[in-house]
Coordinates of C-alpha atoms in Angstrom, one line a residue:
Chain A
M27 CA 80.7 115.5 96.9
K28 CA 77.2 114.7 95.7
T29 CA 73.7 115.3 97.2
D30 CA 70.8 113.6 95.4
N31 CA 67.3 114.8 95.5
Q32 CA 66.7 112.7 98.5
N33 CA 69.3 114.7 100.3
I34 CA 71.7 111.8 100.5
K35 CA 75.3 113.1 100.6
T36 CA 77.9 110.9 98.9
V37 CA 81.6 111.6 99.1
N38 CA 84.2 109.3 97.7
G39 CA 81.4 106.8 97.0
V40 CA 80.7 106.7 100.7
N41 CA 77.2 107.4 101.6
V42 CA 78.0 110.0 104.4
T43 CA 74.3 110.4 105.3
R44 CA 73.9 106.8 106.2
L45 CA 77.5 106.8 107.9
V46 CA 76.3 109.6 110.4
D47 CA 72.9 107.9 110.6
T48 CA 74.7 104.6 111.7
I49 CA 76.8 106.6 114.3
N50 CA 73.6 108.2 115.9
L51 CA 71.9 104.6 115.9
I52 CA 75.0 103.2 117.7
K53 CA 74.9 106.1 120.2
E54 CA 71.3 105.0 120.9
T55 CA 71.9 101.1 120.8
P56 CA 75.7 100.3 121.3
E57 CA 75.1 96.6 121.0
I58 CA 74.4 97.0 117.2
S59 CA 78.3 97.8 116.8
Q60 CA 79.2 94.2 117.9
F61 CA 80.3 92.2 115.0
K62 CA 81.7 88.7 114.6
F63 CA 83.5 87.9 111.3
R64 CA 84.3 84.4 110.3
A65 CA 86.2 82.1 107.9
T66 CA 86.4 78.3 107.5
N67 CA 89.3 76.4 106.0
K68 CA 89.7 72.9 104.7
W69 CA 93.1 71.4 104.1
Q70 CA 93.4 70.1 100.3
D71 CA 97.0 68.6 99.9
G72 CA 100.6 69.8 101.0
T73 CA 100.6 73.6 101.4
Y74 CA 97.3 73.9 99.5
N75 CA 94.1 74.7 101.4
L76 CA 90.8 76.4 100.7
A77 CA 89.1 78.9 102.8
T78 CA 85.6 80.1 102.7
V79 CA 83.9 83.3 103.8
R80 CA 80.2 83.6 104.0
D81 CA 78.2 84.4 107.1
F82 CA 78.8 87.1 109.8
Y83 CA 77.1 88.6 112.8
G84 CA 76.4 92.1 113.0
A85 CA 73.9 94.7 113.9
L86 CA 72.0 92.4 116.2
Q87 CA 71.5 89.7 113.6
E88 CA 73.0 86.8 111.8
D89 CA 73.7 87.6 108.0
D90 CA 74.1 84.7 105.5
S91 CA 72.8 86.6 102.7
R92 CA 76.1 86.4 100.7
D93 CA 77.0 83.7 98.4
P94 CA 80.0 81.9 99.8
L95 CA 83.5 83.1 98.7
Y96 CA 86.1 80.8 98.0
F97 CA 90.0 81.7 98.5
D98 CA 92.8 79.2 97.3
I99 CA 95.8 79.3 99.7
D100 CA 99.1 77.8 98.6
E101 CA 102.8 78.5 98.6
P102 CA 105.1 79.1 95.5
P103 CA 107.4 76.2 94.4
V104 CA 110.4 77.5 96.3
L105 CA 108.3 77.0 99.5
L106 CA 107.3 73.5 98.5
G107 CA 104.0 74.6 97.1
G108 CA 102.2 74.4 93.7
N109 CA 101.3 78.2 93.2
K110 CA 97.5 77.3 93.4
G111 CA 97.0 80.7 95.2
A112 CA 98.3 83.4 97.3
N113 CA 100.1 82.4 100.4
P114 CA 98.8 83.1 104.0
V115 CA 101.2 86.0 104.6
E116 CA 100.3 87.5 101.5
Y117 CA 96.6 87.4 102.4
L118 CA 97.4 89.1 105.6
L119 CA 99.0 92.0 103.3
I120 CA 95.8 92.0 101.2
G121 CA 93.8 92.4 104.3
L122 CA 95.9 95.3 105.6
S123 CA 96.0 97.1 102.4
G124 CA 92.1 96.9 102.1
C125 CA 91.8 98.1 105.7
L126 CA 94.1 101.2 105.7
T127 CA 92.4 102.2 102.2
T128 CA 88.9 101.9 103.5
A129 CA 89.8 103.7 106.8
M130 CA 91.2 106.4 105.0
V131 CA 88.6 106.8 102.2
A132 CA 85.8 106.7 104.9
H133 CA 87.3 109.1 107.2
A134 CA 88.1 111.5 104.4
A135 CA 84.6 111.3 103.3
A136 CA 83.3 112.0 106.7
K137 CA 85.6 115.3 106.7
G138 CA 84.4 116.1 103.2
I139 CA 87.7 115.6 101.5
E140 CA 87.4 114.2 98.1
L141 CA 89.9 111.8 96.6
R142 CA 90.8 111.1 93.0
S143 CA 92.8 108.1 93.4
V144 CA 94.6 106.2 96.4
E145 CA 97.1 103.5 95.7
S146 CA 99.4 101.7 98.1
R147 CA 102.3 99.2 97.9
L148 CA 103.0 96.8 100.7
E149 CA 106.1 94.9 101.5
G150 CA 106.8 92.4 104.5
D151 CA 110.0 90.8 105.7
L152 CA 109.9 87.2 106.7
D153 CA 112.7 84.9 107.6
V154 CA 111.4 81.4 107.0
Q155 CA 113.8 80.0 109.5
G156 CA 111.1 81.0 112.0
F157 CA 108.5 78.9 110.0
L158 CA 110.9 76.0 109.9
G159 CA 111.8 76.0 113.5
M160 CA 115.5 76.4 112.8
S161 CA 116.4 79.1 115.5
K162 CA 114.7 80.3 118.5
D163 CA 116.5 83.7 117.8
I164 CA 114.6 84.5 114.6
P165 CA 110.9 85.7 114.9
V166 CA 108.4 83.6 113.3
E167 CA 106.2 86.5 112.4
Y168 CA 106.8 89.4 109.9
Q169 CA 109.9 91.4 111.1
Q170 CA 108.6 94.5 109.6
I171 CA 105.9 95.6 107.1
R172 CA 106.2 98.7 105.1
V173 CA 103.2 100.6 103.4
T174 CA 103.5 103.4 100.9
F175 CA 100.6 105.4 99.9
K176 CA 100.3 107.5 96.7
I177 CA 97.2 109.8 97.1
D178 CA 95.8 112.0 94.3
A179 CA 93.7 114.8 95.7
D180 CA 93.5 118.5 95.8
I181 CA 94.9 118.9 99.4
S182 CA 98.4 119.7 100.8
E183 CA 101.0 117.1 101.5
E184 CA 100.2 117.9 105.2
Q185 CA 96.7 117.0 104.7
K186 CA 97.7 113.9 103.0
Q187 CA 99.7 112.8 105.9
E188 CA 96.8 113.4 108.1
L189 CA 94.8 111.0 105.9
I190 CA 97.6 108.4 106.5
D191 CA 97.7 108.9 110.1
M192 CA 93.8 108.6 110.2
A193 CA 94.0 105.4 108.3
Q194 CA 96.5 104.0 110.8
K195 CA 94.4 105.1 113.8
Y196 CA 91.0 103.7 112.5
S197 CA 92.1 100.5 110.6
P198 CA 91.2 97.2 112.4
V199 CA 93.7 95.1 110.6
Y200 CA 96.5 97.7 111.1
N201 CA 95.8 97.7 114.7
T202 CA 95.3 93.9 114.9
V203 CA 98.8 93.6 113.3
S204 CA 100.7 96.2 115.1
K205 CA 99.2 95.4 118.7
P206 CA 99.0 92.1 120.4
V207 CA 95.6 90.4 119.8
T208 CA 94.6 87.1 121.6
V209 CA 94.0 84.1 119.4
M210 CA 92.7 81.1 121.0
V211 CA 93.3 77.9 119.2
S212 CA 91.4 74.8 120.2
L213 CA 90.7 71.2 119.2
N214 CA 87.2 70.0 118.4
K215 CA 87.1 66.9 120.2
G216 CA 83.6 65.9 118.6
Chain B
M15 CA 104.0 58.3 103.5
K16 CA 105.1 57.6 100.1
T17 CA 108.7 57.1 98.9
D18 CA 109.1 57.1 95.1
N19 CA 111.7 55.4 92.9
Q20 CA 114.0 58.5 93.2
N21 CA 113.9 58.1 97.1
I22 CA 111.7 61.3 97.5
K23 CA 109.7 60.9 100.6
T24 CA 106.2 62.5 100.6
V25 CA 104.0 62.9 103.7
N26 CA 100.6 64.8 103.6
G27 CA 101.6 65.9 100.1
V28 CA 104.5 67.7 101.5
N29 CA 108.0 66.8 99.8
V30 CA 109.9 65.9 103.1
T31 CA 112.9 65.1 101.1
R32 CA 113.0 68.7 99.7
L33 CA 112.0 70.0 103.1
V34 CA 115.0 68.5 104.7
D35 CA 117.2 69.7 101.8
T36 CA 116.0 73.2 102.1
I37 CA 116.8 73.2 105.8
N38 CA 120.3 72.1 105.1
L39 CA 120.9 74.7 102.3
I40 CA 119.7 77.2 104.8
K41 CA 122.2 76.1 107.5
E42 CA 125.1 76.6 104.7
T43 CA 123.7 79.8 103.3
P44 CA 121.2 81.6 105.7
E45 CA 120.4 84.6 103.7
I46 CA 118.3 82.2 101.3
S47 CA 115.8 82.2 104.2
Q48 CA 115.1 86.0 103.8
F49 CA 111.6 86.6 101.9
K50 CA 110.0 89.8 101.1
F51 CA 106.1 89.3 100.4
R52 CA 104.2 92.1 98.7
A53 CA 100.8 93.3 97.7
T54 CA 99.5 96.5 96.0
N55 CA 96.0 98.1 96.3
K56 CA 94.1 100.5 94.3
W57 CA 91.0 102.1 95.7
Q58 CA 88.0 101.8 93.3
D59 CA 85.0 103.5 94.8
G60 CA 83.6 103.8 98.4
T61 CA 84.6 100.9 100.5
Y62 CA 85.5 98.8 97.3
N63 CA 89.2 98.3 96.6
L64 CA 91.3 95.8 94.5
A65 CA 94.5 94.3 95.8
T66 CA 97.1 92.5 93.6
V67 CA 99.6 89.9 94.6
R68 CA 102.4 88.8 92.2
D69 CA 106.1 89.2 92.7
F70 CA 108.1 88.3 95.8
Y71 CA 111.7 88.0 96.9
G72 CA 113.2 85.0 98.2
A73 CA 115.9 82.5 98.0
L74 CA 118.3 85.3 96.9
Q75 CA 116.4 86.3 94.0
E76 CA 113.3 88.2 92.7
D77 CA 110.5 86.0 91.5
D78 CA 107.9 87.3 89.2
S79 CA 106.9 84.1 87.5
R80 CA 103.4 83.9 88.8
D81 CA 100.5 85.5 86.9
P82 CA 99.1 88.3 89.1
L83 CA 96.3 87.4 91.4
Y84 CA 93.5 89.8 91.9
F85 CA 91.4 90.2 95.2
D86 CA 88.2 92.3 95.5
I87 CA 87.9 93.9 98.7
D88 CA 84.5 95.4 99.9
E89 CA 82.2 95.7 103.0
P90 CA 78.7 94.2 103.1
P91 CA 75.7 96.6 102.7
V92 CA 75.3 97.0 106.7
L93 CA 78.7 98.4 106.7
L94 CA 78.2 100.9 103.7
G95 CA 79.5 98.6 101.0
G96 CA 78.2 96.6 98.0
N97 CA 79.5 93.2 98.7
K98 CA 81.9 93.0 96.0
G99 CA 84.3 90.9 97.9
A100 CA 85.2 89.7 101.4
N101 CA 86.1 92.4 103.8
P102 CA 89.6 93.4 105.0
V103 CA 89.2 91.8 108.5
E104 CA 87.9 88.7 106.8
Y105 CA 91.0 88.5 104.6
L106 CA 93.1 88.5 107.8
L107 CA 91.1 85.6 109.0
I108 CA 91.6 83.8 105.7
G109 CA 95.4 84.3 106.0
L110 CA 95.3 83.0 109.6
S111 CA 93.4 80.0 108.7
G112 CA 95.8 79.1 105.8
C113 CA 98.9 79.7 107.9
L114 CA 97.9 77.7 111.0
T115 CA 96.9 74.9 108.5
T116 CA 100.1 74.9 106.6
A117 CA 102.2 75.0 109.6
M118 CA 100.4 72.1 111.2
V119 CA 100.5 69.9 108.0
A120 CA 104.1 70.7 107.3
H121 CA 105.3 70.1 110.7
A122 CA 103.1 67.0 111.0
A123 CA 104.9 65.8 107.8
A124 CA 108.4 66.5 109.0
K125 CA 107.5 64.1 112.1
G126 CA 106.0 61.5 109.8
I127 CA 102.5 62.0 111.2
E128 CA 99.8 61.4 108.4
L129 CA 96.7 63.3 108.3
R130 CA 93.4 62.5 106.4
S131 CA 91.7 65.9 106.9
V132 CA 92.2 69.2 108.8
E133 CA 89.3 71.6 108.8
S134 CA 89.0 74.8 110.9
R135 CA 86.6 77.6 111.9
L136 CA 87.7 81.1 112.9
E137 CA 85.7 83.9 114.4
G138 CA 86.9 87.2 115.5
D139 CA 85.1 90.0 117.5
L140 CA 85.2 93.5 116.4
D141 CA 83.3 96.5 117.6
V142 CA 82.9 99.0 114.8
Q143 CA 82.9 101.9 117.2
G144 CA 86.6 101.6 117.1
F145 CA 86.8 102.1 113.3
L146 CA 84.2 104.8 113.4
G147 CA 86.3 106.6 116.0
M148 CA 83.3 106.9 118.4
S149 CA 85.2 105.7 121.5
K150 CA 88.7 105.7 122.9
D151 CA 87.8 103.0 125.2
I152 CA 86.8 100.5 122.6
P153 CA 89.8 98.8 120.8
V154 CA 90.0 99.5 116.9
E155 CA 91.3 95.8 116.4
Y156 CA 90.0 92.4 116.8
Q157 CA 89.1 92.0 120.6
Q158 CA 89.6 88.2 120.3
I159 CA 89.9 85.7 117.6
R160 CA 88.9 82.0 118.1
V161 CA 90.1 79.0 116.1
T162 CA 88.7 75.5 116.3
F163 CA 90.5 72.6 114.5
K164 CA 88.9 69.3 113.6
I165 CA 91.8 66.8 112.8
D166 CA 91.1 63.3 111.4
A167 CA 94.2 61.1 111.9
D168 CA 95.2 57.8 113.7
I169 CA 96.8 59.7 116.5
S170 CA 95.6 60.3 120.1
E171 CA 94.0 63.4 121.3
E172 CA 97.1 64.4 123.0
Q173 CA 99.1 64.2 119.8
K174 CA 96.4 66.3 118.0
Q175 CA 96.8 68.8 120.8
E176 CA 100.5 68.8 120.2
L177 CA 99.7 69.4 116.4
I178 CA 97.7 72.5 117.3
D179 CA 100.7 73.7 119.7
M180 CA 103.1 73.4 116.7
A181 CA 100.8 75.1 114.3
Q182 CA 100.7 78.2 116.7
K183 CA 104.5 78.1 117.3
Y184 CA 105.4 78.0 113.6
S185 CA 102.7 80.0 112.1
P186 CA 104.0 83.4 110.7
V187 CA 100.4 84.8 110.5
Y188 CA 99.4 83.6 114.1
N189 CA 102.5 85.1 115.4
T190 CA 102.0 88.4 113.4
V191 CA 98.5 88.7 114.8
S192 CA 99.4 87.6 118.4
K193 CA 102.5 89.7 118.9
P194 CA 103.0 93.3 118.1
V195 CA 104.5 93.9 114.7
T196 CA 106.1 97.1 113.2
V197 CA 104.0 98.5 110.3
M198 CA 105.5 101.6 108.8
V199 CA 103.1 103.6 106.6
S200 CA 104.4 106.5 104.7
L201 CA 103.4 108.9 101.8
N202 CA 105.1 108.6 98.5
K203 CA 105.6 112.2 97.7
G204 CA 106.4 111.6 94.0

């Protein structure tokens, strides 16, 4: 924990003073908590496509201040690709890893729990017969995803387990994956 | 469509001959269709963490032939981050965009439908009160995700709609998001 001379409290690199201010602002004006996140994608060739992330809506305004971020998406050769990037189901694991980590770090910070390191490994089981449409009995989706965390901090095993419970409780990607979420897919007829 | 002098048929850059061979191989030896995809993550500071993708298991063997791929994950300043990368819920959209696109392109190829271009825009609604633990009535997860496709091909609107239906039916990330998937999160006590 660190408190600078402007009385800003920082734990785990998270500005807890601003976190608390944000919560108070949302209590006054709940609409500022509504965000819209976005991505675009352009197919390149075969299993290779390119996604772009840039603008989002949040805190009552459009934000396009970031430079665009580009993401190559491809399959490995065994899945008919050219290895030009991670594949889509790997990107889902990347998002899940980051979301559980940030939920854990931020909620630990809010509780004043200092962390030295947080590492995780993720593995998901996928039977590609689903993708290939070979069997209606095999799920198309991940059958199970396992995440193992290694936490270095001066806290008990029980407190580490509480951090893991909080990460799951407050992670948007974890909850998007573990619960059903409506995805509306439509054709632009323009 | 392209057929080279070794009789390899390629549609939309997808090697359809190998696709059919793969399906036949799986029919003989179903275990080759079992894949395990992986990611690791190391927290850096605050909302910034770094994911790595490299090895996976599939077609009865471990594959670590790829160079590691690194992904910076961070939040924008309005969410207390330093904009060092896309955020976790954006990575989920990236994966979803790639998965729907590849499912569409591959299944179109299998049906001999040639595509000139496929583009998509994704947007997901998130109320950060869920992440902040401010209200039990507000979902932590994406409340809804919308995907709009623009397809350029010499096919009818009805056939384009069929491509969109196939993309949803066969996309592992779409089905992981729209259905409940078990995510086991545990503590490495080592």
